[in-house]
CSV table of C-alpha atoms and ligand atoms in Angstrom, one decimal:
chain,number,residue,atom,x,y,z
A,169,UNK,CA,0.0,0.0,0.0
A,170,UNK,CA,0.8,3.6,0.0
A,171,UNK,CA,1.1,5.9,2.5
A,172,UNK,CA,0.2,9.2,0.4
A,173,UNK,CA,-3.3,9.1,-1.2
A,174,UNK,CA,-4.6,11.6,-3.3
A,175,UNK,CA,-5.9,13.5,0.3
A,176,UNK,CA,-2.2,14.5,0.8
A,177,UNK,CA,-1.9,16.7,-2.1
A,178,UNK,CA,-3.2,20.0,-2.8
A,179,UNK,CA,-7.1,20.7,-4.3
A,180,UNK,CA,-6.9,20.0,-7.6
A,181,UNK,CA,-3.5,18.5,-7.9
A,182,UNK,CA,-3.7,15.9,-11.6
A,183,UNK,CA,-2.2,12.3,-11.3
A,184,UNK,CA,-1.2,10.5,-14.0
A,185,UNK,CA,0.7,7.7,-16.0
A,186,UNK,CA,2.9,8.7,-19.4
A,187,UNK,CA,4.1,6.4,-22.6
A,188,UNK,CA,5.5,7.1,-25.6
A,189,UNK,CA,4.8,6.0,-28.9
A,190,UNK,CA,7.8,4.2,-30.3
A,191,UNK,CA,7.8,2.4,-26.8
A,192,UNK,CA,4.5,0.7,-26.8
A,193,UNK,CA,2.5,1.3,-30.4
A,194,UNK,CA,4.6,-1.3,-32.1
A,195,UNK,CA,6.3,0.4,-35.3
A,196,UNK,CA,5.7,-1.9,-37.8
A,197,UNK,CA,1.9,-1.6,-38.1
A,198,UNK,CA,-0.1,1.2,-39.1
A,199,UNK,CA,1.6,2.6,-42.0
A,200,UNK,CA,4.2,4.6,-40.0
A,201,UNK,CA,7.5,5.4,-41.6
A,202,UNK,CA,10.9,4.1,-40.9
A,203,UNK,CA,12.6,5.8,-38.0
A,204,UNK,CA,15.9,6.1,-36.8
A,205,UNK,CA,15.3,3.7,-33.8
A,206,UNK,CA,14.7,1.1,-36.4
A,207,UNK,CA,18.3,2.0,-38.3
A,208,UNK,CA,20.3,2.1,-34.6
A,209,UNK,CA,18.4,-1.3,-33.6
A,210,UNK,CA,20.0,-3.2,-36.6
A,211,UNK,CA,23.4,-2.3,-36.3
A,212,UNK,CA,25.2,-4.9,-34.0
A,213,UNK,CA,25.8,-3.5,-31.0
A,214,UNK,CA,24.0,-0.6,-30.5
A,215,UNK,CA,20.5,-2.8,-28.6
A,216,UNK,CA,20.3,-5.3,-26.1
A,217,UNK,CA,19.5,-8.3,-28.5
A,218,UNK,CA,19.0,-5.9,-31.6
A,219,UNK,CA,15.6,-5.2,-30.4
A,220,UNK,CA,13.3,-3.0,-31.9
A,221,UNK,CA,9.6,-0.9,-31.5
A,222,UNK,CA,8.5,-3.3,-34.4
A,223,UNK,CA,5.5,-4.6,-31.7
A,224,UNK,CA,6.4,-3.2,-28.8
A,225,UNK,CA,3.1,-3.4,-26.7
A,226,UNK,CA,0.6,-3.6,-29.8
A,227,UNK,CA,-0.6,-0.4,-28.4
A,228,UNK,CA,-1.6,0.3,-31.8
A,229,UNK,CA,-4.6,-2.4,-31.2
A,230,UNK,CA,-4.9,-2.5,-27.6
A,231,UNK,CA,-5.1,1.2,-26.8
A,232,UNK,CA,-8.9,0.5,-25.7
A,233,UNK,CA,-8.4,-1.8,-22.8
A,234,UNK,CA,-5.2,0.1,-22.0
A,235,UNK,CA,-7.3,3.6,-21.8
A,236,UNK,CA,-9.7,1.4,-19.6
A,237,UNK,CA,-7.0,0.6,-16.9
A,238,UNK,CA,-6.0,4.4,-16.9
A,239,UNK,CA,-9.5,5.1,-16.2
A,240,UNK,CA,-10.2,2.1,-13.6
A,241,UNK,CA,-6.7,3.3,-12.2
A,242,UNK,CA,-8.2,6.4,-10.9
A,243,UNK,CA,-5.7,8.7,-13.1
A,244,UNK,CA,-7.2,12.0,-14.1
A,245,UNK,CA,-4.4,12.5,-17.0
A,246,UNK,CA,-2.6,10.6,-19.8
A,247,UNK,CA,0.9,11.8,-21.2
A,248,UNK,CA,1.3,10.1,-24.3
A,249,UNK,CA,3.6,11.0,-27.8
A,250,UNK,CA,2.6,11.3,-31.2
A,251,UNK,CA,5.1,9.7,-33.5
A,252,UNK,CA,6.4,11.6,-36.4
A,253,UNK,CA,7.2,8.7,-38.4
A,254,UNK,CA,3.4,7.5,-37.8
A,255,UNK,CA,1.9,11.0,-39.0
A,256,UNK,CA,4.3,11.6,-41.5
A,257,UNK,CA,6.5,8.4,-42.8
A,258,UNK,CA,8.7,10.6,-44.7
A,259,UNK,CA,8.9,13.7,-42.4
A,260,UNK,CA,7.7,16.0,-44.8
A,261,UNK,CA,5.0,16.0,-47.3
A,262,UNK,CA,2.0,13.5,-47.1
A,263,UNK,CA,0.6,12.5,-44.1
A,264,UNK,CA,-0.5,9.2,-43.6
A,265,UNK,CA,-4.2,9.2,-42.7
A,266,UNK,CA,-4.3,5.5,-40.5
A,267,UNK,CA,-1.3,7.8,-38.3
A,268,UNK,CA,-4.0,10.6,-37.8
A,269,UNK,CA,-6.9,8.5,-37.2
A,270,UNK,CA,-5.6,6.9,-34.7
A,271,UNK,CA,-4.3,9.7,-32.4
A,272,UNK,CA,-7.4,11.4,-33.2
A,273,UNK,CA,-9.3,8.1,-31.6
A,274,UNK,CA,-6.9,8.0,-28.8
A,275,UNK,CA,-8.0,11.5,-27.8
A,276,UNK,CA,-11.9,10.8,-28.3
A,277,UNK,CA,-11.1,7.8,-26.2
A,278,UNK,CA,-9.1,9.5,-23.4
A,279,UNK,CA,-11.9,12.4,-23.4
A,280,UNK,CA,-14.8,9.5,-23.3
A,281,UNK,CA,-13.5,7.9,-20.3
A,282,UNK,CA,-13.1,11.5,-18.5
A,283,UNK,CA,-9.0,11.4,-19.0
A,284,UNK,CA,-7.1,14.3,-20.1
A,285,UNK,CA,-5.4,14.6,-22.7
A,286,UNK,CA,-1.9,15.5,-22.2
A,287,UNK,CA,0.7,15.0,-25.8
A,288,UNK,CA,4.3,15.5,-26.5
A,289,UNK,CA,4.9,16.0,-30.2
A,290,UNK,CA,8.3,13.9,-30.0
A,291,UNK,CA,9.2,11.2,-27.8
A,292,UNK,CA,12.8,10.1,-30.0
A,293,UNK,CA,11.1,8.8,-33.1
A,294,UNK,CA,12.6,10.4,-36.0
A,295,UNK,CA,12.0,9.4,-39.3
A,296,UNK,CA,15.1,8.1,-41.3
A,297,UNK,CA,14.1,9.9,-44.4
A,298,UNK,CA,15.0,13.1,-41.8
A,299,UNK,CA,18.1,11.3,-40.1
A,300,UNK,CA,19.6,11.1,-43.9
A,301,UNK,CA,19.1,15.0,-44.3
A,302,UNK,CA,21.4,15.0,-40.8
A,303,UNK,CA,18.5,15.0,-38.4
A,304,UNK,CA,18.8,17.1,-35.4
A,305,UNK,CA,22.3,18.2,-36.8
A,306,UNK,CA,20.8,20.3,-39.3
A,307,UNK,CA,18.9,23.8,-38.7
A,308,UNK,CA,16.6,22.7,-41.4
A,309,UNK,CA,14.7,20.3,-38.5
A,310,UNK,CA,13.2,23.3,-37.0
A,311,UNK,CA,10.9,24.0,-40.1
A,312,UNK,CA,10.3,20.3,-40.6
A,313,UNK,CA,9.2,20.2,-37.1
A,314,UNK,CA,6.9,22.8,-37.3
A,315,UNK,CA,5.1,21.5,-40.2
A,316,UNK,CA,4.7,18.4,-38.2
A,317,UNK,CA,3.5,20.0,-35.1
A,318,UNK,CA,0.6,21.7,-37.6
A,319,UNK,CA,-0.4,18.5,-39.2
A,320,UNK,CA,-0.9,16.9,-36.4
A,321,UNK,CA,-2.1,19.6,-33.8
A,322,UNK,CA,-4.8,21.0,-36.9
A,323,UNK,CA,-6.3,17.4,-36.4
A,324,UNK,CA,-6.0,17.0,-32.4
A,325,UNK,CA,-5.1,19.7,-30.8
A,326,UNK,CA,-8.6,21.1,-30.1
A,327,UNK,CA,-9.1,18.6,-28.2
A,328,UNK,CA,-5.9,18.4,-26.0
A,329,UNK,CA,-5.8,19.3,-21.9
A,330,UNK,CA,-1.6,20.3,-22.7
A,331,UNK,CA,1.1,20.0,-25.0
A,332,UNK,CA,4.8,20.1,-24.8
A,333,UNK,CA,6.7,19.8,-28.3
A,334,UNK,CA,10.3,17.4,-26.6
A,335,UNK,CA,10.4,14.8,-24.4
A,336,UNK,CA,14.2,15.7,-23.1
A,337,UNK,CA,16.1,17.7,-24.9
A,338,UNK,CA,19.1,16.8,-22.8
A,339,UNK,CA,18.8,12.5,-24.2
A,340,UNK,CA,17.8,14.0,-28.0
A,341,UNK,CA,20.9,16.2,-28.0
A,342,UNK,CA,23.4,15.0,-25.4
A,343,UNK,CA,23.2,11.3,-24.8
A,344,UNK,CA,22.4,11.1,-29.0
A,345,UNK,CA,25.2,13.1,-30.3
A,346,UNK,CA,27.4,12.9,-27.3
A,347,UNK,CA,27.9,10.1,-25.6
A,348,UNK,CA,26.2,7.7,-28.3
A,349,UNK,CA,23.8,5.8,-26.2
A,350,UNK,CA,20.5,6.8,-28.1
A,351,UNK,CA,20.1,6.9,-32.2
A,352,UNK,CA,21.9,8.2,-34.1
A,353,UNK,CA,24.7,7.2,-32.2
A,354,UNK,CA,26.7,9.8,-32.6
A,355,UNK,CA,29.8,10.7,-30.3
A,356,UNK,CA,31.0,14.0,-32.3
A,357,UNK,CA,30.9,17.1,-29.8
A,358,UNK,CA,30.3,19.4,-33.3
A,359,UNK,CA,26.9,17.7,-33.7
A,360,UNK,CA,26.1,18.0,-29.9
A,361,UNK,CA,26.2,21.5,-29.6
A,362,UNK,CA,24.1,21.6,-32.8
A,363,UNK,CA,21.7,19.1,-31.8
A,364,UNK,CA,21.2,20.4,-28.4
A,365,UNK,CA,20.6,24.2,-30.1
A,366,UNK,CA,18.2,23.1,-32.7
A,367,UNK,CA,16.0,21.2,-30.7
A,368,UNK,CA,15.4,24.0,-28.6
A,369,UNK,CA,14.8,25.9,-32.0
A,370,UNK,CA,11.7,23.2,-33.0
A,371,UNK,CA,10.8,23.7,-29.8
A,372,UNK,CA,10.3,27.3,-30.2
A,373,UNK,CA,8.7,27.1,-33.3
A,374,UNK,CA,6.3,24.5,-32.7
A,375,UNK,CA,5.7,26.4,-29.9
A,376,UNK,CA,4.5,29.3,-32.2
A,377,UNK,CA,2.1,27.0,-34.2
A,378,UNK,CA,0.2,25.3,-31.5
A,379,UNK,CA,-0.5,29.3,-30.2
A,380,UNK,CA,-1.4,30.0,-33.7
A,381,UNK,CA,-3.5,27.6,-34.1
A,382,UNK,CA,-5.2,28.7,-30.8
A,383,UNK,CA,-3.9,25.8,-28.2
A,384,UNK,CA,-3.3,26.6,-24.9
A,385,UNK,CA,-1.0,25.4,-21.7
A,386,UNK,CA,1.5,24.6,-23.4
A,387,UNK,CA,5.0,23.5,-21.9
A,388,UNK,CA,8.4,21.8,-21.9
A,389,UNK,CA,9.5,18.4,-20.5
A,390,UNK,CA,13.5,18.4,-19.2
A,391,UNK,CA,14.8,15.8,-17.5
A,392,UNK,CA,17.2,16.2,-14.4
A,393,UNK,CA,20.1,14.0,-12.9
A,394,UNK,CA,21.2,14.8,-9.1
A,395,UNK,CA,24.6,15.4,-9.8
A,396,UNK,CA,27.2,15.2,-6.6
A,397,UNK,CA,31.0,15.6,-6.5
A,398,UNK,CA,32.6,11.8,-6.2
A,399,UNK,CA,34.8,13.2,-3.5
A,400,UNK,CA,35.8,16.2,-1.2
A,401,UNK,CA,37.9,17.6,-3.2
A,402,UNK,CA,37.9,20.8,-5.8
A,403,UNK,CA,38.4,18.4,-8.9
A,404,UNK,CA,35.3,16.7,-8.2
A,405,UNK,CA,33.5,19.5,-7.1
A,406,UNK,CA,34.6,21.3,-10.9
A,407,UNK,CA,33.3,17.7,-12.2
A,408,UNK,CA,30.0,18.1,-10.7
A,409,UNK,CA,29.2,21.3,-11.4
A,410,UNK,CA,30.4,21.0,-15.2
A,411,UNK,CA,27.9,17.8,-15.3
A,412,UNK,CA,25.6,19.4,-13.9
A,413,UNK,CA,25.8,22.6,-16.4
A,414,UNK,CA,25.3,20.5,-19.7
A,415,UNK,CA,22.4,18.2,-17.9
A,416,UNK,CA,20.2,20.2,-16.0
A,417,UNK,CA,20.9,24.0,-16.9
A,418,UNK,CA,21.9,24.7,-20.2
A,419,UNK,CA,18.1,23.9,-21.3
A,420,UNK,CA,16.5,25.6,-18.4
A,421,UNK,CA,18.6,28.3,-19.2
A,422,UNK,CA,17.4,28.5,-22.7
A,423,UNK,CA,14.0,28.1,-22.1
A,424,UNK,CA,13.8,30.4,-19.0
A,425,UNK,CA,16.7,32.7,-19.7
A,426,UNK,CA,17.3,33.4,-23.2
A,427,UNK,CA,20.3,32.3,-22.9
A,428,UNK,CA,23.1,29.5,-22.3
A,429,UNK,CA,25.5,29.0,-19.2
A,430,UNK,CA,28.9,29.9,-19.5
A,431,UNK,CA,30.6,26.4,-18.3
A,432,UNK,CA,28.9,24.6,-20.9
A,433,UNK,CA,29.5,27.7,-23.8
A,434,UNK,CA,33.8,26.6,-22.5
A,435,UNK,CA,32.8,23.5,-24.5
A,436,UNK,CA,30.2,23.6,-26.4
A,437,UNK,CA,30.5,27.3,-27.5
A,438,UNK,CA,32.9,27.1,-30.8
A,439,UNK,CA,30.6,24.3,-32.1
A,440,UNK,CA,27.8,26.0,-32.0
A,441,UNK,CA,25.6,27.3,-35.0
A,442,UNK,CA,26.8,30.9,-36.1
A,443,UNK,CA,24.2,33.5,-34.4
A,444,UNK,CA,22.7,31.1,-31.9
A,445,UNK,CA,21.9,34.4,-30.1
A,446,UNK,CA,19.7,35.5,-32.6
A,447,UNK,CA,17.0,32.4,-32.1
A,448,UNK,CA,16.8,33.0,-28.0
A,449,UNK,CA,13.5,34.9,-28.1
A,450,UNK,CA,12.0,32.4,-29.9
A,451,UNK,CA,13.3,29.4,-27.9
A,452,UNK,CA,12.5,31.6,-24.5
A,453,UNK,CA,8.8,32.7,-25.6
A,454,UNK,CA,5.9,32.4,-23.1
A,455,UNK,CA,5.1,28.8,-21.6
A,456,UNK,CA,2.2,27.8,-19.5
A,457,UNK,CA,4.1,25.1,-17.4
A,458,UNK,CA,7.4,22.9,-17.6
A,459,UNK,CA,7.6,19.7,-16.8
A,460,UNK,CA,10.6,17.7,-14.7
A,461,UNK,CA,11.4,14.2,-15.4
A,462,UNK,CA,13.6,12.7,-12.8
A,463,UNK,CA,14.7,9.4,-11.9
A,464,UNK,CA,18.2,9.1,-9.9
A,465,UNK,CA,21.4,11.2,-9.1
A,466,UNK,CA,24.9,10.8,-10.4
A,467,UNK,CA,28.4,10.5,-8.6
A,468,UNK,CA,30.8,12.5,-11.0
A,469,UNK,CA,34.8,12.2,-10.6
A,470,UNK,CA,37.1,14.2,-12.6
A,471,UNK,CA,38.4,12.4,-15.7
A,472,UNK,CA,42.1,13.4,-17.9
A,473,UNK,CA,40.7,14.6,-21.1
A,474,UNK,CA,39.1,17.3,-23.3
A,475,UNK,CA,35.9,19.0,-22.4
A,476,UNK,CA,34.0,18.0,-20.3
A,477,UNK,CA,36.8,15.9,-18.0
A,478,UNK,CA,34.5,14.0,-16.1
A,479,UNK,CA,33.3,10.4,-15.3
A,480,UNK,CA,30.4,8.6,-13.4
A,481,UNK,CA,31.4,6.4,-11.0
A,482,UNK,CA,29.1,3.8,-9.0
A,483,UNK,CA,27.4,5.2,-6.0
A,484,UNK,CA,26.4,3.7,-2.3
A,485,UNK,CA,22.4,3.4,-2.6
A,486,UNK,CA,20.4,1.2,-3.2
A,487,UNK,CA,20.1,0.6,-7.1
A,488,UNK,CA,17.0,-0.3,-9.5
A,489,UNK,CA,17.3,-3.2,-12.3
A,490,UNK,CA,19.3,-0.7,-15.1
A,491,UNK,CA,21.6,0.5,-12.2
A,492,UNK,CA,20.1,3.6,-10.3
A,493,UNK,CA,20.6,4.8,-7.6
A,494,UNK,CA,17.2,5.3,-5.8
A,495,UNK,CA,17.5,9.0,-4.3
A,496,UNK,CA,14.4,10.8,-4.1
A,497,UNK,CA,15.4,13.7,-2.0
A,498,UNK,CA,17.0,14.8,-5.4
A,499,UNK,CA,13.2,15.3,-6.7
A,500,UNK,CA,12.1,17.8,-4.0
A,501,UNK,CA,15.6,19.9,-4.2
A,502,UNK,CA,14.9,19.8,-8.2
A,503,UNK,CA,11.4,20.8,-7.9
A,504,UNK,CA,12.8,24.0,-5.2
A,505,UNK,CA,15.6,24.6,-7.8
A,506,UNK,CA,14.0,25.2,-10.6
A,507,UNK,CA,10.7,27.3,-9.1
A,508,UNK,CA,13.3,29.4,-6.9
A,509,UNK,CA,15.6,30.1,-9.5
A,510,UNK,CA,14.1,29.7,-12.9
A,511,UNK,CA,10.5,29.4,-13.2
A,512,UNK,CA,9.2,31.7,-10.3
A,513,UNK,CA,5.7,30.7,-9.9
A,514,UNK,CA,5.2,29.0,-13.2
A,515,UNK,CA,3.2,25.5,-12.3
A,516,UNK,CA,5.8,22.5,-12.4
A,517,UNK,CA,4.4,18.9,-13.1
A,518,UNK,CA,6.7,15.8,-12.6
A,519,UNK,CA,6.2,14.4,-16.2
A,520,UNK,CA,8.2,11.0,-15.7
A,521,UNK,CA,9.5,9.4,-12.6
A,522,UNK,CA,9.8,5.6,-12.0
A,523,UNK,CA,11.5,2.9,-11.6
A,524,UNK,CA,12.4,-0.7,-13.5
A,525,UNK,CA,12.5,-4.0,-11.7
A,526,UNK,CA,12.9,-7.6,-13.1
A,527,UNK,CA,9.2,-8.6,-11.8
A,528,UNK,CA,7.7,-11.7,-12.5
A,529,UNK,CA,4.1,-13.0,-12.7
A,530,UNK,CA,3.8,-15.2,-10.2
A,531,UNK,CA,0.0,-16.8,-10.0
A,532,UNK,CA,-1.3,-14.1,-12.0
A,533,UNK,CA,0.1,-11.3,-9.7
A,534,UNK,CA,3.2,-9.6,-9.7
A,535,UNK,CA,4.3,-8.5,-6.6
A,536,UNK,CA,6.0,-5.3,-7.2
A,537,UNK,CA,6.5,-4.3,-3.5
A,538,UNK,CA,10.2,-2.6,-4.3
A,539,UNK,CA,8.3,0.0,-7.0
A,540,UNK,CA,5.6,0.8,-4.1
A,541,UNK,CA,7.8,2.3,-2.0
A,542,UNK,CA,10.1,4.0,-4.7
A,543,UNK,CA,6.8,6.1,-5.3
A,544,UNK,CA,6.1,6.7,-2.2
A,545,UNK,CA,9.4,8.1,-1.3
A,546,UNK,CA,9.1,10.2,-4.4
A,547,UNK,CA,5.3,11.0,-3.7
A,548,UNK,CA,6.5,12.2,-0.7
A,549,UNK,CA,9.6,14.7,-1.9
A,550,UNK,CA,6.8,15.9,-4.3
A,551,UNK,CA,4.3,16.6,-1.3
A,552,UNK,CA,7.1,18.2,0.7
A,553,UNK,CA,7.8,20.8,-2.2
A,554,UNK,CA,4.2,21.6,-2.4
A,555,UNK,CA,3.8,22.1,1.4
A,556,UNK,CA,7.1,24.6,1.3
A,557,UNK,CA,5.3,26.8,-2.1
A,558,UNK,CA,6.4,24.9,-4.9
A,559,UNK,CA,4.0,25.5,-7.5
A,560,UNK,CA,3.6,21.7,-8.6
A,561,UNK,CA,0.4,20.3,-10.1
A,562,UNK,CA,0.6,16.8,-10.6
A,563,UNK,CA,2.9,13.7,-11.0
A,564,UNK,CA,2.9,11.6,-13.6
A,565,UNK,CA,4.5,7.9,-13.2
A,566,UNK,CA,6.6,6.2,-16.0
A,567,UNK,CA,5.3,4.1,-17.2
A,568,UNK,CA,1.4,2.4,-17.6
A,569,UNK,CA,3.1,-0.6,-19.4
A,570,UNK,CA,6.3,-2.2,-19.0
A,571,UNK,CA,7.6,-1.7,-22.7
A,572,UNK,CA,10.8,-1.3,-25.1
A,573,UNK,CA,13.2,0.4,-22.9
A,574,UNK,CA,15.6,1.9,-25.6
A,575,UNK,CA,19.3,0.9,-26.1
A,576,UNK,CA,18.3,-2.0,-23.4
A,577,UNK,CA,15.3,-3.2,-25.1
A,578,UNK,CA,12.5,-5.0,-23.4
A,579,UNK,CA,14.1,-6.6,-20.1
A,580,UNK,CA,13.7,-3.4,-17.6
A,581,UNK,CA,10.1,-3.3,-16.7
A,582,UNK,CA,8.8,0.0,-16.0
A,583,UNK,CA,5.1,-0.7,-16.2
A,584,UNK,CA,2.7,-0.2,-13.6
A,585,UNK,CA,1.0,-3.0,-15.4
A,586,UNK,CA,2.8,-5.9,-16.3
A,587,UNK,CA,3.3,-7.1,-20.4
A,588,UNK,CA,3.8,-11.0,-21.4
A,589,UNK,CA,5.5,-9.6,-24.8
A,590,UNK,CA,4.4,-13.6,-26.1
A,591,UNK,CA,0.6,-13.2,-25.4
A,592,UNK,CA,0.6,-9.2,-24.9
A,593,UNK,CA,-1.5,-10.4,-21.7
A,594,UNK,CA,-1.6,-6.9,-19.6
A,595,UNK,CA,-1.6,-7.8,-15.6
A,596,UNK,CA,-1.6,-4.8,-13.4
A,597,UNK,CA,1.2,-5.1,-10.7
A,598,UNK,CA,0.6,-4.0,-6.8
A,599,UNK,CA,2.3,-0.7,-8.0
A,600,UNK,CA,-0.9,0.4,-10.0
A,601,UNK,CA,-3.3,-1.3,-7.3
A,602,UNK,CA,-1.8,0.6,-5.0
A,603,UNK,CA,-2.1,3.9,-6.8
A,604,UNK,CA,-5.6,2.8,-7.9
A,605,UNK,CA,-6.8,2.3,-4.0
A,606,UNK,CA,-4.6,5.7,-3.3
A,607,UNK,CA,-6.5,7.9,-6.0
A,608,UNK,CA,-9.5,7.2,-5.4
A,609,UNK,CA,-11.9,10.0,-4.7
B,743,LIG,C1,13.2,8.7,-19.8
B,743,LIG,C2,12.4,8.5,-21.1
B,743,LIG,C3,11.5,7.4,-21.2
B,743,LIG,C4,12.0,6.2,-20.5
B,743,LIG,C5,12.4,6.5,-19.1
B,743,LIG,C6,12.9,5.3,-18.3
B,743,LIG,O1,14.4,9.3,-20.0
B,743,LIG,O2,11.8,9.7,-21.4
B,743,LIG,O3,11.2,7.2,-22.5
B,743,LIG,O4,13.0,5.6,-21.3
B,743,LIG,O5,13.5,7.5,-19.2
């Protein structure tokens, strides 16, 4: 059981679950294009076991019974992605009408059962046909984006409760370009710094077309990583900081600033696109919200070596199934970090926050007792920020479904509901019990 229940929260405060599309749709199906997920997947090495989003859940023809355990979970919101590559196989140019029907039923189907609506234009899916034109590496994306953003948003967006354009700009640009980890693969620090600038671009623009075309509360979702010196001494502490400057500021900044940090500019700066300055209104316009993502906390060392001369190294706590440490007091001082010294008053959400396990179904129950308490402790952190002024409005856990967890495929199970990927039986664990007997009003 949990300790918090919805009682413990302010008036009005929205839970939820979020997904994304490449994750749990199941690629192959639908008429969606090619992506670059698909291109990383089938070159050796890059995937636990090669695997791909080809199935995935089969979201694509479950989504029925898997908006009915939202609803008989007691959530009052559903963060979900539309994938590019489903609405437009190509990227540009014709949409394909199955891609569009089927987000616009996913809407009329969240709305029906009395969830709200809550999208992200792009959860990581990017269409090869783009990833040949350089992808996120080329300044081009920000118009291709846009045109996206209308296609879809002219056919759903009336009907949307919010809207945020990125899931992470930190994994899209950083861990893509930088260290490798995510498609494309890339470990070139010139297509970093590009990446991680134009993404912030299509976010500004699409941005501008969802308020042209009249949608409101309309955010960002960042994602943030506790970062703490290895050791005592100034090295480390230099580490930290510089880790912490490329991961959890330099979008923040961006978005809320106009403008990036001067550690990360030491690095990034002379590989940047020439007048970067001149987009920063644009990326910094209005937003209604933003959105924090959080999962663990790093230990950082200093490392010999170019920019940025730093390494993780393994940490004391307790660790989840892909290796993190479990350190929820990180969420509350995030959640206090960014109102006090970037958002001021704007209203916060917790867009992702979870944990995977290795559970088994065990006599048709999985016992999940390990991801109970990891959301309690982090309900908590998320209580205490509200109780000390933090404007935040809701929490959303990752994920409903256990599904296809990147670059280590489908063995970490982040569901709140369990998946047999052989039958695509759906068991809900404790975890979503618990929250199901917690939520309800
Ligand atoms: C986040 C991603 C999400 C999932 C979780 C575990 O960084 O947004 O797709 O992979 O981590």
């Amino acid at each position: 059981m949990l300790k918090l229940t919805r009682a413990d929260f302010p008036e009005g405060f929205l839970f939820g679950a979020a997904t994304s599309s490449y994750q749990i749709e199941g690629h192959a199906q639908g008429g969606a294009g090619r992506t670059h997920w698909d291109d990383f997947a089938d070159t050796p090495g890059n995937v636990a076991g090669a695997q791909n989003g080809a199935i995935a859940c089969d979201h694509l023809n479950r989504w029925e019974a898997d908006l009915d355990l939202l609803r008989d979970g007691n959530f009052d919101v559903y963060r979900f992605s539309t994938s590019w590559a489903r609405v437009m196989p190509e990227g540009r140019g014709a949409a394909n009408p199955e891609g569009l029907d089927f987000y616009d039923r996913l809407v009329d189907g969240l709305l029906d059962r009395g969830l709200k609506p809550a999208a992200t234009l792009y959860h990581w899916e990017l269409p090869s046909a783009l990833a040949d034109l350089g992808g996120w590496r080329n300044r081009d994306i920000a118009g291709w984006f846009a045109d996206f953003t209308h296609t879809i948003m002219s056919r759903i967006g009336d009907r949307l409760w919010s809207a945020a354009p990125i899931n992470e700009p930190w994994c899209v640009g950083f861990m893509s370009h930088f260290m490798g980890q995510h498609a494309p693969g890339l470990r070139d620090i010139r297509a970093t710094a590009r990446a991680m600038h134009h993404v912030l671009l299509a976010h500004g623009r699409a941005t501008e077309v969802m308020r042209d075309l009249g949608m409101s509360n309309l955010g960002a979702v960042c994602n943030f990583e506790y970062a703490v010196p290895a050791d005592a001494g100034p090295e480390a502490k230099k580490a930290a900081a510089t880790y912490d400057g490329y991961y959890n500021r330099f979008f923040l900044s961006g978005l809320m600033n106009r403008t990036y940090p001067d550690d990360v500019l030491e690095g990034l700066g002379p590989h940047m696109p020439a007048n970067w300055q001149d987009d920063m209104d644009l990326i910094g316009q209005r937003l209604d919200w933003l959105g924090l993502n959080y999962y663990t906390r790093k230990l950082i060392a200093a490392a010999p070596g170019p920019w940025p001369g730093l390494e993780e190294v393994p940490g004391p706590l307790p660790k989840t199934q892909v290796g993190w440490e479990i350190y929820p007091e990180g969420l509350y001082a995030f959640l206090k970090r960014v109102h006090d010294g970037y958002t001021r008053g704007l209203p916060l959400y917790v867009t992702e926050n979870g944990m995977a396990w290795d559970d088994r179904l065990v006599n048709g129950a999985v016992r999940d007792d390990r991801r109970v308490a990891y959301l309690d402790a982090h309900l908590a952190q998320v209580a205490r920020a509200a109780a000390d002024g933090v404007p935040v409005k809701g929490y959303f856990t990752w994920s409903l479904l256990d599904n296809y967890e990147w670059n280590v495929g489908y063995d970490p199970r982040f569901g709140i509901v369990h998946v047999d990927y052989a039958t695509q039986a759906r068991t809900p664990k404790s975890s979503y019990l618990a929250l199901q007997r917690a939520l309800a009003r």
